mmCIF file of C-alpha atoms and ligand atoms in Angstrom:
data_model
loop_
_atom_site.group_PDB
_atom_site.id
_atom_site.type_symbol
_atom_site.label_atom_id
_atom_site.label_comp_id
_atom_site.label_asym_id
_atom_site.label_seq_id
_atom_site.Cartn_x
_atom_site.Cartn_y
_atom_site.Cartn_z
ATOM 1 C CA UNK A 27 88.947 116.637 129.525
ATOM 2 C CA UNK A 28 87.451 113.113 128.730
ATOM 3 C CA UNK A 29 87.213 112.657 132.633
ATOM 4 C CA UNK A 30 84.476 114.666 133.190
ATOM 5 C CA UNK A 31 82.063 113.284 130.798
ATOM 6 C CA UNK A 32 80.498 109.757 131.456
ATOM 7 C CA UNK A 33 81.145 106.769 129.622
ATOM 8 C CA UNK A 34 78.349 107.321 127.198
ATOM 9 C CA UNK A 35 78.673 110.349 126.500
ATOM 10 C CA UNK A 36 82.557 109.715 125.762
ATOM 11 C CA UNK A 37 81.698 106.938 123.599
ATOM 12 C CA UNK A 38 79.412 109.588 121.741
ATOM 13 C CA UNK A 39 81.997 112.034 121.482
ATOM 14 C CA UNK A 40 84.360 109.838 120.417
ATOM 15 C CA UNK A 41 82.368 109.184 117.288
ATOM 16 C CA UNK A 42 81.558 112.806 116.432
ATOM 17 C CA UNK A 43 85.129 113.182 116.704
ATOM 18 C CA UNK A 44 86.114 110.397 114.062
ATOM 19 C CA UNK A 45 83.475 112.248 112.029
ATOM 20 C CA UNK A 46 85.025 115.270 112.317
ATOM 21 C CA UNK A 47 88.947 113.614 111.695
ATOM 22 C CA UNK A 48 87.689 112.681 108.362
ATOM 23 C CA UNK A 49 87.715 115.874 106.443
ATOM 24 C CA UNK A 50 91.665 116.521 108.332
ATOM 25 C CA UNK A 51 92.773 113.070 106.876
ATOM 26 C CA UNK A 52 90.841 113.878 103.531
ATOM 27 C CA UNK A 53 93.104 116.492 103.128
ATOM 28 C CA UNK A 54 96.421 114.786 104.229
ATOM 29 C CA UNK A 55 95.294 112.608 101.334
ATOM 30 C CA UNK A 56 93.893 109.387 103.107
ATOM 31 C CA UNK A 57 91.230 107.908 100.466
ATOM 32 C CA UNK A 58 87.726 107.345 102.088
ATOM 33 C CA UNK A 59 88.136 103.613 101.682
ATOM 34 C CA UNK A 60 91.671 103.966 103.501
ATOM 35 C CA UNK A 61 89.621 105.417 106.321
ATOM 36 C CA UNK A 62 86.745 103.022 105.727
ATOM 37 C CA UNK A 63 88.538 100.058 106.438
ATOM 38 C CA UNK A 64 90.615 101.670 108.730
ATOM 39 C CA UNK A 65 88.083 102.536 111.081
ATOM 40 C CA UNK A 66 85.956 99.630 110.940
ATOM 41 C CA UNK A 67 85.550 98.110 114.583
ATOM 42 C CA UNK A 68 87.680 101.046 116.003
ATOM 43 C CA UNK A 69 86.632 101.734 119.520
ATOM 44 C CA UNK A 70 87.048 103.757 122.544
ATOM 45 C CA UNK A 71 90.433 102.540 124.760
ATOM 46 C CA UNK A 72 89.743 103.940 128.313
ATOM 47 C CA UNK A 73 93.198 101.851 128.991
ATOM 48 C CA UNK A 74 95.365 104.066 126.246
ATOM 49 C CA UNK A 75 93.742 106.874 128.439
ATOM 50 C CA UNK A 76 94.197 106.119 131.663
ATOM 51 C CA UNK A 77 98.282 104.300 131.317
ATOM 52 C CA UNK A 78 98.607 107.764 129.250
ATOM 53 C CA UNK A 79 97.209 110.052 132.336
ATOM 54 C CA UNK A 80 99.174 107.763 135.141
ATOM 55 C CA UNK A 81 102.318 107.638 134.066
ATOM 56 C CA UNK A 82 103.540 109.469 136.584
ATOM 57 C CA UNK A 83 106.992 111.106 136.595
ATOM 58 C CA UNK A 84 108.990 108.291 138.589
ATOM 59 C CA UNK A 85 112.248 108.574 138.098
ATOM 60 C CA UNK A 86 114.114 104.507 138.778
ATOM 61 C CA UNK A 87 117.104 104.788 140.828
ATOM 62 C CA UNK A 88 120.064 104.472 137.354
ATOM 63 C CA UNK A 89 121.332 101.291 138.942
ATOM 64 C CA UNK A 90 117.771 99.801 138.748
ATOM 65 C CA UNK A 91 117.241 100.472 136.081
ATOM 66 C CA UNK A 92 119.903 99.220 134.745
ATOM 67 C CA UNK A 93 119.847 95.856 136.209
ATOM 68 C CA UNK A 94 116.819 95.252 134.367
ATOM 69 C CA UNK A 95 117.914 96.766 130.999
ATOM 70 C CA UNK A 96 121.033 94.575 130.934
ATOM 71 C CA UNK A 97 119.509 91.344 133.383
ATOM 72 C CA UNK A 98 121.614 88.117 132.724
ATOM 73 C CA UNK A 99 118.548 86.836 130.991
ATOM 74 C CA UNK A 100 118.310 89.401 128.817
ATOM 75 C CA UNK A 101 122.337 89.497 127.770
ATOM 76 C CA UNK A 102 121.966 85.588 127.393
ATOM 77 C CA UNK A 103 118.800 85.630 125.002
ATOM 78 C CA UNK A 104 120.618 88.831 123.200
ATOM 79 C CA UNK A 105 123.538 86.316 122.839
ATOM 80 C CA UNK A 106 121.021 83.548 121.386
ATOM 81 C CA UNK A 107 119.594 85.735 118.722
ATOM 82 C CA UNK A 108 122.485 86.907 117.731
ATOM 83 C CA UNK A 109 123.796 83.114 116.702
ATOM 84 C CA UNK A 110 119.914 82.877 115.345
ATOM 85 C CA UNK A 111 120.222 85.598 113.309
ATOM 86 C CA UNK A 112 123.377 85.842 112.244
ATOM 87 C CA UNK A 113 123.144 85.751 108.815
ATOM 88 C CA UNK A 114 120.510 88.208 108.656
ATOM 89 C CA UNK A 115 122.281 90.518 111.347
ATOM 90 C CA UNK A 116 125.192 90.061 109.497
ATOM 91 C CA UNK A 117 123.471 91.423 105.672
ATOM 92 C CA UNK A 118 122.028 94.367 107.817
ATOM 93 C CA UNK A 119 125.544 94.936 109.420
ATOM 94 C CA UNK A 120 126.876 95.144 105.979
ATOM 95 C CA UNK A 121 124.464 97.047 104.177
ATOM 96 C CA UNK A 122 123.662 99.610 107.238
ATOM 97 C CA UNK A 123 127.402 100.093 108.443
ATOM 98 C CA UNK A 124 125.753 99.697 111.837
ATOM 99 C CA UNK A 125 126.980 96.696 114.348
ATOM 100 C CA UNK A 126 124.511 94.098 114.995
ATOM 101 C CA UNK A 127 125.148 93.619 118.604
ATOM 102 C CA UNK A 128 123.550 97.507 119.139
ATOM 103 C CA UNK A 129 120.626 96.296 116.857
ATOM 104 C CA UNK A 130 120.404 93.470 118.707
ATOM 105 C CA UNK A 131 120.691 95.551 121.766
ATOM 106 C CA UNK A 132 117.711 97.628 120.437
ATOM 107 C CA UNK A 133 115.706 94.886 119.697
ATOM 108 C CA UNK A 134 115.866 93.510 123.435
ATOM 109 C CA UNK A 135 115.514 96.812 125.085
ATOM 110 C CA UNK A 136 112.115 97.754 123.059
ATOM 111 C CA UNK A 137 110.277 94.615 122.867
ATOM 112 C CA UNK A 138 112.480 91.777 124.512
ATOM 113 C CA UNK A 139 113.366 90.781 121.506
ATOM 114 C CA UNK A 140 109.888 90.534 119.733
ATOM 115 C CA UNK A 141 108.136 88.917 122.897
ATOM 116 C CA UNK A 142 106.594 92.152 123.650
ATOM 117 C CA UNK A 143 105.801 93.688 120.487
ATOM 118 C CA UNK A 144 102.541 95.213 121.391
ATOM 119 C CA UNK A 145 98.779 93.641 120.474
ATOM 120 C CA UNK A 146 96.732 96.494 120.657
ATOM 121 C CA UNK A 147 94.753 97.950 117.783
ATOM 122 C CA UNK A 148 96.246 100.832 116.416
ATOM 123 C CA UNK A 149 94.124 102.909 114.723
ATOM 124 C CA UNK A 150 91.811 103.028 118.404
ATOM 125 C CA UNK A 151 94.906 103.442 120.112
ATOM 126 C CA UNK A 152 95.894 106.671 118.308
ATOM 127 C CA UNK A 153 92.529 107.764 117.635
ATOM 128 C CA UNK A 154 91.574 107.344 121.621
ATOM 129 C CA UNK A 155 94.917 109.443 122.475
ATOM 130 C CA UNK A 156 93.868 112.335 119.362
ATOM 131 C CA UNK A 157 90.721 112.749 120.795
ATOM 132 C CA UNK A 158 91.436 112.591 124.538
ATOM 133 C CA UNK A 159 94.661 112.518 125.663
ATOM 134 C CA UNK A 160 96.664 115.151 127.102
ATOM 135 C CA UNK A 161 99.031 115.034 123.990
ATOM 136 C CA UNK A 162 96.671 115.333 121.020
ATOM 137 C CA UNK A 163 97.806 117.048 118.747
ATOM 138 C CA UNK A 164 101.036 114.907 118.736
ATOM 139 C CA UNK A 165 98.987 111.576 118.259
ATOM 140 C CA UNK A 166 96.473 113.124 115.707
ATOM 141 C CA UNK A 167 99.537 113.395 113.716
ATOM 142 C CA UNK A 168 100.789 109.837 114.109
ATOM 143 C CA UNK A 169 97.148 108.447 113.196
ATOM 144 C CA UNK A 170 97.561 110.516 109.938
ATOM 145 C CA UNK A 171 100.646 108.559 109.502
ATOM 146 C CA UNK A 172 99.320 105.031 110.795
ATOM 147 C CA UNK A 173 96.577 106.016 107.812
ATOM 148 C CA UNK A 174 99.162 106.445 105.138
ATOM 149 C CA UNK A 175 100.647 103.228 105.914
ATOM 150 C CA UNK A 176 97.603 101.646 105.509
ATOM 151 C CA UNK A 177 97.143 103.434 102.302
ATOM 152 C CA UNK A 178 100.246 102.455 101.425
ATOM 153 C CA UNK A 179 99.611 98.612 102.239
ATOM 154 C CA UNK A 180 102.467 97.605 104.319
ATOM 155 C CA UNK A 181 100.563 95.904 106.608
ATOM 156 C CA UNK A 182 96.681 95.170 106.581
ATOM 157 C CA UNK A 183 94.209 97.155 108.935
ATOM 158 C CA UNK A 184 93.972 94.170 111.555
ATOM 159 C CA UNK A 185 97.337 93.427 111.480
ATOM 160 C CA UNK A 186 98.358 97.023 112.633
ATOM 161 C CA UNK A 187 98.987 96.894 116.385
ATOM 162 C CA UNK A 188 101.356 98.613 118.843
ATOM 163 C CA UNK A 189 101.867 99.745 122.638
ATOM 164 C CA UNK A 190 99.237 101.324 124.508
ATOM 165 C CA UNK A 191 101.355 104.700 123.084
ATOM 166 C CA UNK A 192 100.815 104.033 119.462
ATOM 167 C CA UNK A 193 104.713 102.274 119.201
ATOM 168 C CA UNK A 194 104.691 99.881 116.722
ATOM 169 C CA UNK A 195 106.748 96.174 116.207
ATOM 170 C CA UNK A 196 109.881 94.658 117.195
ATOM 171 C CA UNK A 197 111.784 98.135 118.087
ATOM 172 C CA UNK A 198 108.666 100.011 118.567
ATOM 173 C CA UNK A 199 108.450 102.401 115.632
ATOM 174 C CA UNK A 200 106.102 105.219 116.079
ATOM 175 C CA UNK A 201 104.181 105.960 112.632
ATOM 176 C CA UNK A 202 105.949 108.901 111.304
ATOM 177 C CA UNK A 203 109.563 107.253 112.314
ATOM 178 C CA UNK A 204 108.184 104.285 110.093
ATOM 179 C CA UNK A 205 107.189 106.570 107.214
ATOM 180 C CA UNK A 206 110.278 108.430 107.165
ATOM 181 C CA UNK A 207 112.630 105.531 108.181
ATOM 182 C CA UNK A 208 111.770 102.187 107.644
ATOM 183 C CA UNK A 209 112.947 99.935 105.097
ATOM 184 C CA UNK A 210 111.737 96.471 103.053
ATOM 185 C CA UNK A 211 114.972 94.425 103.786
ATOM 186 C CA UNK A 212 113.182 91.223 102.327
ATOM 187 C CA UNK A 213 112.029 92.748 99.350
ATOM 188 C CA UNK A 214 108.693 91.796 99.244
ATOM 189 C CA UNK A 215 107.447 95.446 98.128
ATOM 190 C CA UNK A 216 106.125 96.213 102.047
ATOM 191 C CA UNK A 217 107.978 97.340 105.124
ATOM 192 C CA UNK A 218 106.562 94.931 107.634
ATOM 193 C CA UNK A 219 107.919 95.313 111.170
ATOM 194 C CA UNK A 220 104.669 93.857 112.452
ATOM 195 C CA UNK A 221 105.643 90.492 111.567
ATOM 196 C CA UNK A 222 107.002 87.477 113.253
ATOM 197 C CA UNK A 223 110.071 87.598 111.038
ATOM 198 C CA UNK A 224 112.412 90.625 112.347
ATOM 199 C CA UNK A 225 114.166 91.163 108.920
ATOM 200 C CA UNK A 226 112.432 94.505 108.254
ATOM 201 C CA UNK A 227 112.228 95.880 111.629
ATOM 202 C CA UNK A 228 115.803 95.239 112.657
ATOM 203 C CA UNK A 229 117.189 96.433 109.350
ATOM 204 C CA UNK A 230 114.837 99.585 109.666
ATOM 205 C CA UNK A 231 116.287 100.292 113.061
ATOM 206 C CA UNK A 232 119.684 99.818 111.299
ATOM 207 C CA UNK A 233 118.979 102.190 108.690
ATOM 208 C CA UNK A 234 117.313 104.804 111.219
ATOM 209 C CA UNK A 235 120.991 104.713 113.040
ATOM 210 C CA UNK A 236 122.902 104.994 110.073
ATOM 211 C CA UNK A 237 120.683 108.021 108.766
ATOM 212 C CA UNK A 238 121.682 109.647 111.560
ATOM 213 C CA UNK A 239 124.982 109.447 111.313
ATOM 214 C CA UNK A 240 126.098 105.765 113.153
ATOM 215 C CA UNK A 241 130.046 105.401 113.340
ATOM 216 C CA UNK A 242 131.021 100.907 112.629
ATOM 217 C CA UNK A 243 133.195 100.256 114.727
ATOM 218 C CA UNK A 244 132.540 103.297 117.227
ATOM 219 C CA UNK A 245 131.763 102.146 120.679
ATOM 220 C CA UNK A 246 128.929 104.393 122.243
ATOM 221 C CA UNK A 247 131.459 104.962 125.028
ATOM 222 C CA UNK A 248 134.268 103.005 127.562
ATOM 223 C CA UNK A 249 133.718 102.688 131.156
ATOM 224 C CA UNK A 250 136.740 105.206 132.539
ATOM 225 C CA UNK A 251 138.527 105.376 135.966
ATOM 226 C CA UNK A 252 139.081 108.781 137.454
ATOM 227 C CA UNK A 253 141.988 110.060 139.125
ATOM 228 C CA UNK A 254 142.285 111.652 142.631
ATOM 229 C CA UNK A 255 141.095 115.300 142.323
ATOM 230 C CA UNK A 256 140.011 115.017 138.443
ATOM 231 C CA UNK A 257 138.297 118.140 137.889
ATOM 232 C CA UNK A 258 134.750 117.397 137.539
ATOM 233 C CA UNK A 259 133.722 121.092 135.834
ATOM 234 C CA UNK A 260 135.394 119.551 132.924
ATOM 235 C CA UNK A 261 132.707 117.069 132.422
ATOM 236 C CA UNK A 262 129.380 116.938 130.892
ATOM 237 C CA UNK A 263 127.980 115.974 127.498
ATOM 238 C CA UNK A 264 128.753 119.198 125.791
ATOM 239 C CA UNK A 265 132.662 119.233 126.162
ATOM 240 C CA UNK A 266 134.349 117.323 123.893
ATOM 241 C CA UNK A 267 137.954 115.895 123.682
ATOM 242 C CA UNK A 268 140.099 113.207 122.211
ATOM 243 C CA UNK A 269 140.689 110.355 124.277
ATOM 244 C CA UNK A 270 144.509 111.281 124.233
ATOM 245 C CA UNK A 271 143.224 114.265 125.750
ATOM 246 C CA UNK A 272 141.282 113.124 128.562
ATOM 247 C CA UNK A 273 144.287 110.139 128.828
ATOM 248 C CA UNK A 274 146.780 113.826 129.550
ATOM 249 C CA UNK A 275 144.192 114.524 132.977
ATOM 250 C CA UNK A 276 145.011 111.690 133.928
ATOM 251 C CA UNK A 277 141.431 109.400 132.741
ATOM 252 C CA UNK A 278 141.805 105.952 131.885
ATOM 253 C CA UNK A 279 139.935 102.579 130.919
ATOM 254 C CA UNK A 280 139.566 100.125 133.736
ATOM 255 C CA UNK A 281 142.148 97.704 132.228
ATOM 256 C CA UNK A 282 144.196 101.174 133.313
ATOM 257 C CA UNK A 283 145.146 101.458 129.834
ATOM 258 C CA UNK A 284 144.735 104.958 127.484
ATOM 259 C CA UNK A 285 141.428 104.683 125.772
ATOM 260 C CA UNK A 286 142.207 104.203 122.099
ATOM 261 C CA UNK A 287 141.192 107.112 119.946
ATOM 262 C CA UNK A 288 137.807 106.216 118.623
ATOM 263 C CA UNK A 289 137.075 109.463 117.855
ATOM 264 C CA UNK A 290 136.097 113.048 119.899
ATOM 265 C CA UNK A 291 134.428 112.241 124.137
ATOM 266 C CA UNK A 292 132.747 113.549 126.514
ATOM 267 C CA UNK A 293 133.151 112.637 129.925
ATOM 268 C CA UNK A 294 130.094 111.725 132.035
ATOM 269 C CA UNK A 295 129.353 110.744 135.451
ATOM 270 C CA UNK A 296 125.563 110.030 135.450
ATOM 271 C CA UNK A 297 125.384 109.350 139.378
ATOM 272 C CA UNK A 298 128.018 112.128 140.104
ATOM 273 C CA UNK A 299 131.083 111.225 141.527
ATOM 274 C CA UNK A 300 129.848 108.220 143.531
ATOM 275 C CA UNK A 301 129.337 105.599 140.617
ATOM 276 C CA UNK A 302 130.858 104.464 137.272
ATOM 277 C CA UNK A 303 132.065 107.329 135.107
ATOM 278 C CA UNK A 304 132.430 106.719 130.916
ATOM 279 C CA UNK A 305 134.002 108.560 127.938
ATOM 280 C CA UNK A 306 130.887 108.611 125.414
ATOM 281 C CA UNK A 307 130.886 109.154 121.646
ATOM 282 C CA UNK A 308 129.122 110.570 118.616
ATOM 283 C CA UNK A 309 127.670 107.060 118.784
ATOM 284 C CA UNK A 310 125.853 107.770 121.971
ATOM 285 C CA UNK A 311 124.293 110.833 120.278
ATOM 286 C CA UNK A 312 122.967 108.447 117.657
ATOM 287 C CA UNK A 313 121.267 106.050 119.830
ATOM 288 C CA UNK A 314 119.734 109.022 121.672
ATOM 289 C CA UNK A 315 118.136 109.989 118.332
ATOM 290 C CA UNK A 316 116.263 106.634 119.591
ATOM 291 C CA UNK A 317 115.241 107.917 122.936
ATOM 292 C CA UNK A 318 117.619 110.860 124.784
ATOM 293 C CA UNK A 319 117.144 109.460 128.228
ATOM 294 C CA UNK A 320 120.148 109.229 129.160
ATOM 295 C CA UNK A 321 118.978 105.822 131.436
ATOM 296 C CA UNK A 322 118.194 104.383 127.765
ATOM 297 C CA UNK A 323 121.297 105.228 125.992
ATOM 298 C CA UNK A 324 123.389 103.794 128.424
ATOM 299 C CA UNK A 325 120.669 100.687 128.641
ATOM 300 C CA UNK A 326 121.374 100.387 125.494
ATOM 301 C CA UNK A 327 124.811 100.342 125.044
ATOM 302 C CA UNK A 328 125.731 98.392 127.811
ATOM 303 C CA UNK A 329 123.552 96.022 126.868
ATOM 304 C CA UNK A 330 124.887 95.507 123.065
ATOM 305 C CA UNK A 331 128.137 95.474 124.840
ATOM 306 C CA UNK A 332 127.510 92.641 127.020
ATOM 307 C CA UNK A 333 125.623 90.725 124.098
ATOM 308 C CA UNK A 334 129.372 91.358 122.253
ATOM 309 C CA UNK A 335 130.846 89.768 125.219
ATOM 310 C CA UNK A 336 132.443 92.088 127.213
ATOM 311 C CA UNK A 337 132.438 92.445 130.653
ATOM 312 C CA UNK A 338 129.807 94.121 133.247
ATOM 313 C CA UNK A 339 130.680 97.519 134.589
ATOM 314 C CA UNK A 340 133.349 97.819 137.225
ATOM 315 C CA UNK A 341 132.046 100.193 139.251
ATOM 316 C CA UNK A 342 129.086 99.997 141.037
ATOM 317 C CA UNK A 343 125.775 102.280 140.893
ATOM 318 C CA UNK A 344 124.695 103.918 144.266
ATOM 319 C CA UNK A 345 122.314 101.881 145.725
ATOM 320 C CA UNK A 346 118.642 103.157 145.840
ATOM 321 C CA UNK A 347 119.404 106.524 145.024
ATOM 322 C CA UNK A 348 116.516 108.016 142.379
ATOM 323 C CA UNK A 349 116.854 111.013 140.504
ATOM 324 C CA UNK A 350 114.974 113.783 141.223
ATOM 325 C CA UNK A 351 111.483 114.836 140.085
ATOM 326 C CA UNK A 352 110.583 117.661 138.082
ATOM 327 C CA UNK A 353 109.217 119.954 141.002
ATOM 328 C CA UNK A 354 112.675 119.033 142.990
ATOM 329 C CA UNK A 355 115.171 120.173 140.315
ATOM 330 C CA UNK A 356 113.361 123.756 140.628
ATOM 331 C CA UNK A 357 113.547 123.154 144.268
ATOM 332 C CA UNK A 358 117.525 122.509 144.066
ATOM 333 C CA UNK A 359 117.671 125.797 141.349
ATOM 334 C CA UNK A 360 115.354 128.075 143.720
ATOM 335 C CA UNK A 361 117.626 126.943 146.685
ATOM 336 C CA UNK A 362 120.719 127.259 145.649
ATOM 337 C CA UNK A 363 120.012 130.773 144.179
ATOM 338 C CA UNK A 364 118.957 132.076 147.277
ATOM 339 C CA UNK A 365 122.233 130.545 149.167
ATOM 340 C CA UNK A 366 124.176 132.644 146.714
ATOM 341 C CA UNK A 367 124.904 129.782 144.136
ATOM 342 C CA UNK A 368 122.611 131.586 141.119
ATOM 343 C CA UNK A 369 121.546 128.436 138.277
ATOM 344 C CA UNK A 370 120.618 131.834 136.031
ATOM 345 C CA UNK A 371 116.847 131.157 135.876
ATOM 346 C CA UNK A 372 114.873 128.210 137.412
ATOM 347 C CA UNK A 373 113.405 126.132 134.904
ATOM 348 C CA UNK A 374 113.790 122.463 136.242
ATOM 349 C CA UNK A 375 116.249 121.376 134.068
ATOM 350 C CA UNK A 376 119.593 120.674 135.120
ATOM 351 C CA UNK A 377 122.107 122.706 132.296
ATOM 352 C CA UNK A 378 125.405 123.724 132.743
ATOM 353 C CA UNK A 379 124.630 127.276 134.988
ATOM 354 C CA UNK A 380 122.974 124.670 137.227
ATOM 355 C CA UNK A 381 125.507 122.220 136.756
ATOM 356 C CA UNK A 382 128.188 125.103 137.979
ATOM 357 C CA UNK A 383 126.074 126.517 140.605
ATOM 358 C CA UNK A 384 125.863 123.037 141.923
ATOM 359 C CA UNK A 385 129.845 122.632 141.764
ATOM 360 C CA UNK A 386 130.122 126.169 143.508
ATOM 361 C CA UNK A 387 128.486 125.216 146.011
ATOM 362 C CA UNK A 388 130.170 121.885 146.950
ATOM 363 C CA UNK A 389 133.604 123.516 146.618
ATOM 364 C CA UNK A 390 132.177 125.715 149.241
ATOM 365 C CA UNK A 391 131.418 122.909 151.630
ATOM 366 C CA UNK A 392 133.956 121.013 150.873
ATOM 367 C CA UNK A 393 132.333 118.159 149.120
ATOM 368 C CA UNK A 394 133.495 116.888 145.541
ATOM 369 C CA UNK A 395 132.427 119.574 142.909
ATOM 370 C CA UNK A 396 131.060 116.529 140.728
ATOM 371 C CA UNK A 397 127.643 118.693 139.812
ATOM 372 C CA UNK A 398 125.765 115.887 140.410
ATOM 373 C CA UNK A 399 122.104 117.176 140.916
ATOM 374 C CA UNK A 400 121.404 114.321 143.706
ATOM 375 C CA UNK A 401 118.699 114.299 146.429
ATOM 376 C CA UNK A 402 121.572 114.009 148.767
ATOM 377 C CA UNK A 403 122.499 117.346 147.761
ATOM 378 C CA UNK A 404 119.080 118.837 147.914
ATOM 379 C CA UNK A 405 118.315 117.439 151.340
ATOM 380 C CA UNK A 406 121.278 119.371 152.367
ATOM 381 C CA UNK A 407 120.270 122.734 151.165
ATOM 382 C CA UNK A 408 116.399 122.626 152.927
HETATM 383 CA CA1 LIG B 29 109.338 93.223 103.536
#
C-alpha cells in the first residue's frame, strides 16, 4: 500500500509502474504513440487516492437522500432542459424507444445536468487508481479502455477528463461502458460525451437503456397504498405479479384506483412498512443496469417522473432513519440466529432467508412482519 511509502518514493514508483503498464497495453493493442501522447504530463493524484480510500460506507437516511436527488431545483432545471432540448430529446426518444424525461432524469442525477461533468485528467486518474488503489485491477482495465478511445480518436488526450473515479461526461460513462455502449448521435464520425453539446452522451445513455432491454411507455414503478394487514412476506424484488394481481390483495395507486397493467411487479417497501411502498417494473431493472442501488433507481425514477410532471410521493420517508452498515447487517443475521430466527448463513447481505428470519421474528413480537432490516429492529435484538 501507497501509504507507507513517502511522497518521493511514490512519485518514483509511480513511474516504474507506467513503465511497466506499457508492455500490458502493448498487448491489448494500444500503439506506442497512443501511449505517448497519452501519457504526456500524466501525474501522480494523491486526491483520486485518498476520496478513493475515504469513502467510507455511510449509508444516507432514503428520505435524504432523496430530497436531494429529486430537490425542487433540480425537477425545475430537469423541466428547463427538457423544453431546451426537445428536439434533440425528442430524435433520441424516437430512435432509442427510451422516454426522454428518464434520460433527462439521468442526466441530472449524474452530473446536474452537465454542470458537474468532471475536470480531472483521465489518464492520471485511472493510472493513479491502477497503480495504488485498493481496486486495481478493476481500473487497470478501464485505463486500457480510456487508451483505446484515444486510439480510436473520439476525443483528444487533453480533452479526456472525468470524476475523481475515472466516470466520464454528462452521465458519467466509465471507459469500457463507453466502448461497448456509446453512440455518435451527431454523426460527426466520434462519440463525444465530453463535450458541451449533450447530443452524444444523452443518446448513448439512451441506447445503453434500450440495449438492455428499456420498455416506452413502461413506468419504472407507481407509488401503491397498502391495505390493513397486507402480507408483507409477499414482497420483495424477486416476486413478481400483474398489477391485477396485486389489485386482488387488495394494493392500489394513491388516486385509490387499480394500477393499470403495465406489465409483470414487484412490490417493495424500501423503509419497511413505515414509508411509501411502490409496484416496480422490468424498467426499474433497466435503470439498475445504471447503478443497482436501490437509493439511485428510485432517485432516478422519481425524478424523471417529476420532470414529466407528476406529483411528489404521498407518503412520507421516516425521518432520519439510515440504513445499516455492513458490520450491522451481520450483527442483525448473527443475532437473530442465535434468538432462534436462523438467516441460513451470515454474510451481511440482507436476502430473502434474512428477509424471513426478520419477518419471523416480528410476528413473534407482535410487530408488522414488513422484513424491513432497520436499526430499530437491531437495537431491539442487543
Ligand atoms: Ca459525435
Amino acid at each position: 500500500m501507497a501509504t507507507a511509502h513517502g511522497a518521493g518514493a511514490q512519485a518514483g514508483g509511480f513511474g516504474n509502474w507506467i513503465a511497466g503498464f506499457r508492455g500490458r497495453a502493448r498487448s491489448a493493442g494500444i500503439s506506442d504513440r497512443t501511449f505517448d501522447a497519452a501519457f504526456a504530463g500524466a501525474q501522480y493524484l494523491p486526491d483520486s487516492i485518498a476520496r478513493d480510500s475515504n469513502q467510507a460506507e455511510f449509508v444516507k437516511p432514503l428520505g435524504d437522500y432523496m430530497s436531494t436527488a429529486a430537490s425542487d431545483t433540480r425537477v425545475a432545471t430537469g423541466r428547463g432542459m427538457t423544453q431546451q432540448y426537445a428536439n434533440l430529446l425528442g430524435r433520441i426518444e424516437a430512435t432509442y424507444g427510451v422516454d426522454a424525461h428518464v434520460v433527462t432524469a439521468i442526466w441530472g442525477m449524474e452530473s446536474n445536468y452537465g454542470q458537474r461533468r468532471g475536470d480531472t485528467p483521465l489518464i492520471s486518474t485511472l493510472a493513479t487508481l491502477a497503480y495504488d488503489g485498493r481496486r486495481g485491477r478493476f481500473f487497470e482495465e478501464q485505463l486500457v479502455a480510456a487508451l483505446g478511445i484515444l486510439q480510436r480518436g473520439d476525443v483528444a488526450p487533453r480533452n479526456m477528463t472525468g470524476s475523481w473515479a475515472g466516470a466520464m461526461g454528462h452521465t458519467q460513462f466509465i471507459p469500457t461502458s463507453y466502448q461497448a455502449y456509446a453512440v455518435d448521435f451527431t454523426g460527426d464520425g466520434r462519440r463525444d460525451i465530453w463535450a458541451d453539446d449533450p447530443s452524444d452522451a444523452l443518446a448513448s445513455t439512451a441506447a445503453y437503456l434500450r440495449r438492455f432491454g428499456w420498455q416506452q411507455g413502461q413506468p419504472w414503478g407507481v407509488e401503491v397504498r397498502l391495505p390493513r394487514g397486507f402480507d408483507f412476506g409477499q414482497s420483495g424484488r424477486a416476486a413478481r405479479r400483474s398489477p391485477a394481481d396485486w389489485g386482488q390483495q387488495g394494493v392500489r395507486g394513491v388516486d385509490g384506483q387499480m394500477v393499470p397493467d403495465y406489465g409483470e411487479a414487484a412490490l417493495i417497501t424500501p423503509t419497511g412498512a413505515g414509508g411509501p411502498a411502490f409496484l416496480v417494473f422490468r424498467n426499474y431493472d433497466v435503470i439498475g443496469r445504471y447503478n443497482n442501488a436501490q437509493a439511485y433507481i428510485i432517485g432516478v425514477g422519481h425524478l424523471g417522473d417529476r420532470i414529466r410532471g407528476l406529483a411528489p410521493l404521498q407518503a412520507a420517508w421516516p425521518a432520519g432513519e439510515r440504513g445499516l452498515l455492513r458490520a450491522e447487517r451481520v450483527e442483525l443475521q448473527q443475532r437473530l440466529t442465535s434468538a432462534g430466527f436462523s438467516t441460513q448463513g451470515v454474510d451481511g447481505r440482507i436476502g430473502p432467508n434474512s428477509v424471513a428470519a426478520i419477518q419471523s421474528y416480528q410476528r413473534s413480537q407482535g410487530l408488522t412482519p414488513d422484513g424491513y432490516a432497520s436499526l430499530r429492529l437491531l437495537e431491539r435484538l442487543r
